[in-house]
XYZ file of N, CA and C in Angstrom:
291
model
N 1.417 28.696 -8.914
C 2.293 27.857 -9.770
C 1.317 27.041 -10.740
N 1.693 26.937 -11.999
C 0.874 26.297 -13.012
C 0.974 24.785 -12.800
N -0.175 24.150 -13.113
C -0.125 22.663 -12.981
C 0.294 22.096 -14.314
N 0.598 20.812 -14.247
C 1.109 20.039 -15.367
C 0.173 20.135 -16.605
N -1.095 20.009 -16.378
C -2.096 20.008 -17.416
C -2.023 21.368 -18.198
N -1.988 22.498 -17.465
C -1.919 23.791 -18.079
C -0.683 23.916 -18.933
N 0.476 23.390 -18.405
C 1.729 23.489 -19.195
C 1.615 22.672 -20.443
N 0.992 21.459 -20.394
C 0.830 20.617 -21.592
C -0.078 21.290 -22.566
N -1.133 21.937 -22.116
C -1.989 22.698 -23.032
C -1.281 23.830 -23.664
N -0.450 24.523 -22.888
C 0.375 25.692 -23.428
C 1.215 25.085 -24.544
N 1.894 24.002 -24.439
C 2.710 23.446 -25.435
C 1.943 23.151 -26.703
N 0.699 22.638 -26.490
C -0.136 22.313 -27.664
C -0.471 23.607 -28.453
N -0.899 24.591 -27.673
C -1.276 25.888 -28.360
C -0.089 26.523 -29.037
N 1.079 26.442 -28.393
C 2.248 26.957 -28.966
C 2.586 26.207 -30.349
N 2.456 24.951 -30.337
C 2.712 24.114 -31.551
C 1.692 24.511 -32.658
N 0.460 24.712 -32.203
C -0.608 25.059 -33.223
C -0.488 26.511 -33.733
N 0.369 27.336 -33.087
C 0.446 28.686 -33.487
C 1.217 28.959 -34.823
N 1.820 27.894 -35.331
C 2.635 27.952 -36.497
C 1.975 27.382 -37.732
N 1.946 28.103 -38.837
C 1.257 27.541 -40.035
C 1.862 26.326 -40.594
N 3.133 26.145 -40.601
C 3.812 25.001 -41.090
C 3.463 23.770 -40.265
N 3.403 23.942 -38.941
C 3.045 22.842 -38.008
C 1.561 22.452 -38.224
N 0.711 23.486 -38.456
C -0.677 23.159 -38.696
C -0.877 22.378 -40.066
N -0.067 22.763 -41.048
C -0.133 22.043 -42.339
C 0.379 20.619 -42.137
N 1.432 20.402 -41.252
C 1.889 19.084 -41.055
C 0.734 18.284 -40.408
N 0.049 18.827 -39.425
C -1.025 18.153 -38.706
C -2.129 17.760 -39.761
N -2.451 18.634 -40.622
C -3.434 18.395 -41.661
C -3.084 17.220 -42.508
N -1.857 17.113 -42.897
C -1.377 15.971 -43.742
C -1.440 14.714 -42.897
N -1.034 14.757 -41.655
C -1.019 13.567 -40.790
C -2.471 13.206 -40.398
N -3.418 14.080 -40.498
C -4.770 13.711 -40.109
C -5.355 12.774 -41.215
N -4.786 12.804 -42.433
C -5.172 11.972 -43.527
C -4.582 10.536 -43.371
N -3.279 10.509 -43.067
C -2.620 9.235 -42.944
C -1.186 9.465 -42.345
N -0.598 8.450 -41.785
C 0.779 8.558 -41.268
C 1.706 8.787 -42.471
N 2.795 9.532 -42.133
C 3.839 9.836 -43.141
C 5.202 9.658 -42.534
N 6.226 9.412 -43.375
C 7.540 9.375 -42.963
C 8.050 10.868 -42.942
N 9.183 11.078 -42.279
C 9.687 12.443 -42.271
C 10.027 12.953 -43.686
N 10.593 12.032 -44.492
C 10.829 12.429 -45.844
C 9.640 12.832 -46.695
N 8.574 12.063 -46.485
C 7.298 12.338 -47.200
C 6.833 13.757 -46.748
N 6.838 14.045 -45.431
C 6.405 15.282 -44.972
C 7.274 16.423 -45.447
N 8.580 16.287 -45.485
C 9.492 17.297 -46.020
C 9.229 17.553 -47.456
N 8.810 16.500 -48.215
C 8.546 16.705 -49.664
C 7.413 17.625 -49.960
N 6.528 17.924 -48.986
C 5.433 18.848 -49.244
C 5.813 20.251 -49.076
N 7.026 20.520 -48.542
C 7.418 21.941 -48.247
C 8.653 22.260 -49.004
N 8.849 23.589 -49.245
C 10.028 24.087 -49.906
C 11.109 24.513 -48.929
N 10.947 24.278 -47.630
C 11.890 24.581 -46.627
C 12.838 23.514 -46.449
N 13.937 23.758 -45.776
C 15.041 22.745 -45.534
C 14.502 21.589 -44.712
N 14.987 20.414 -44.965
C 14.558 19.246 -44.123
C 14.872 19.515 -42.648
N 15.942 20.188 -42.340
C 16.220 20.490 -40.878
C 15.101 21.307 -40.262
N 14.498 22.216 -41.004
C 13.388 23.003 -40.517
C 12.149 22.117 -40.250
N 11.916 21.196 -41.146
C 10.828 20.277 -40.962
C 11.043 19.389 -39.725
N 12.316 18.977 -39.595
C 12.629 18.224 -38.423
C 12.436 18.904 -37.149
N 12.750 20.227 -37.122
C 12.446 21.054 -35.925
C 10.920 21.092 -35.639
N 10.107 21.285 -36.653
C 8.658 21.301 -36.473
C 8.206 19.946 -36.011
N 8.661 18.892 -36.578
C 8.172 17.607 -36.154
C 8.543 17.359 -34.653
N 9.768 17.773 -34.261
C 10.219 17.637 -32.927
C 9.307 18.392 -31.964
N 8.947 19.661 -32.346
C 8.105 20.459 -31.485
C 6.686 19.804 -31.397
N 6.231 19.329 -32.484
C 4.887 18.720 -32.441
C 4.892 17.406 -31.587
N 6.004 16.759 -31.659
C 6.152 15.508 -30.846
C 6.247 15.870 -29.282
N 6.964 16.945 -28.950
C 7.136 17.322 -27.569
C 5.818 17.863 -27.002
N 4.975 18.410 -27.929
C 3.648 18.909 -27.487
C 2.593 17.730 -27.376
N 3.027 16.551 -27.822
C 2.222 15.322 -27.772
C 1.112 15.312 -28.825
N 1.206 16.281 -29.819
C 0.168 16.279 -30.900
C 0.472 15.192 -31.975
N 1.664 14.751 -32.018
C 1.966 13.635 -32.995
C 2.797 12.612 -32.213
N 2.730 11.375 -32.829
C 3.528 10.253 -32.305
C 4.485 9.832 -33.429
N 5.539 9.172 -32.996
C 6.598 8.669 -34.017
C 6.879 7.216 -33.663
N 7.017 6.390 -34.745
C 7.479 5.048 -34.494
C 8.516 4.729 -35.593
N 9.435 3.810 -35.244
C 10.503 3.453 -36.130
C 10.052 2.254 -36.895
N 10.192 2.376 -38.166
C 9.880 1.230 -39.113
C 11.113 1.050 -39.975
N 11.871 0.015 -39.681
C 13.188 -0.258 -40.322
C 14.037 1.039 -40.123
N 14.339 1.707 -41.156
C 15.272 2.858 -41.028
C 14.412 4.242 -41.137
N 13.179 4.068 -41.174
C 12.281 5.291 -41.391
C 11.537 5.577 -40.080
N 11.287 6.901 -39.888
C 10.463 7.263 -38.776
C 9.134 7.660 -39.331
N 8.056 7.032 -38.833
C 6.721 7.217 -39.288
C 5.987 8.142 -38.236
N 5.408 9.207 -38.734
C 4.692 10.072 -37.810
C 3.224 9.961 -37.989
N 2.467 10.022 -36.942
C 0.971 9.978 -37.020
C 0.403 10.970 -35.975
N -0.799 11.365 -36.207
C -1.439 12.366 -35.370
C -1.865 11.629 -34.074
N -1.841 12.383 -32.953
C -2.297 11.841 -31.662
C -3.677 12.490 -31.411
N -4.719 11.704 -31.765
C -6.013 12.363 -31.662
C -6.481 12.512 -30.272
N -5.900 11.824 -29.300
C -6.261 12.129 -27.873
C -5.758 13.476 -27.435
N -4.594 13.922 -27.905
C -4.079 15.182 -27.586
C -4.932 16.262 -28.239
N -5.389 15.969 -29.448
C -6.306 16.992 -30.103
C -7.664 17.072 -29.426
N -8.087 15.994 -28.888
C -9.335 15.971 -28.099
C -9.257 16.929 -26.900
N -7.978 16.905 -26.263
C -7.847 17.800 -25.112
C -7.954 19.239 -25.482
N -7.428 19.622 -26.628
C -7.505 21.023 -27.200
C -8.980 21.322 -27.450
N -9.629 20.414 -28.155
C -11.059 20.551 -28.561
C -11.866 20.805 -27.250
N -11.761 19.964 -26.296
C -12.517 20.039 -25.092
C -12.298 21.387 -24.413
N -11.087 21.810 -24.350
C -10.798 23.112 -23.702
C -11.504 24.285 -24.546
N -11.393 24.234 -25.799
C -12.066 25.292 -26.647
C -13.628 25.202 -26.466
N -14.122 24.010 -26.374
C -15.582 23.861 -26.188
C -16.037 24.396 -24.843
N -15.179 24.114 -23.804
C -15.452 24.699 -22.442
C -15.444 26.250 -22.587
N -14.600 26.818 -23.312
C -14.504 28.244 -23.475
C -15.743 28.751 -24.208
N -16.084 28.045 -25.255
C -17.257 28.413 -26.025
C -18.520 28.327 -25.226
N -18.716 27.206 -24.501
C -19.858 27.079 -23.676
C -20.004 28.075 -22.564
N -18.894 28.439 -22.020
C -18.829 29.501 -20.971
C -19.350 30.774 -21.519
N -18.940 31.107 -22.755
C -19.377 32.369 -23.463
C -20.845 32.334 -23.729
N -21.368 31.182 -24.242
C -22.757 31.120 -24.661
C -23.704 30.978 -23.465
N -23.205 30.719 -22.202
C -24.070 30.650 -21.089
C -24.279 32.033 -20.448
N -23.609 33.029 -20.930
C -23.844 34.373 -20.364
C -24.974 35.079 -20.908
């Protein structure tokens, strides 16, 4: 049976597997954005962007806070650190052979 940490990492990699979600993360790495601001960067329907934001939030890669009537999204650097450390472990294991 898989442990909680592996399941959380799987969610992160699944979220990172989509180009639109990676582009959203790149935007959020610069500064927090509202959902409307994020949607403005893409030619897809706002509902599609909402789906991507929801998946990124469920994977813990982004955080959301309510400011008046707007939802402001920001990147969760701690979650990215987890992905980075896993990849570095894989890289280090390869280079030690």
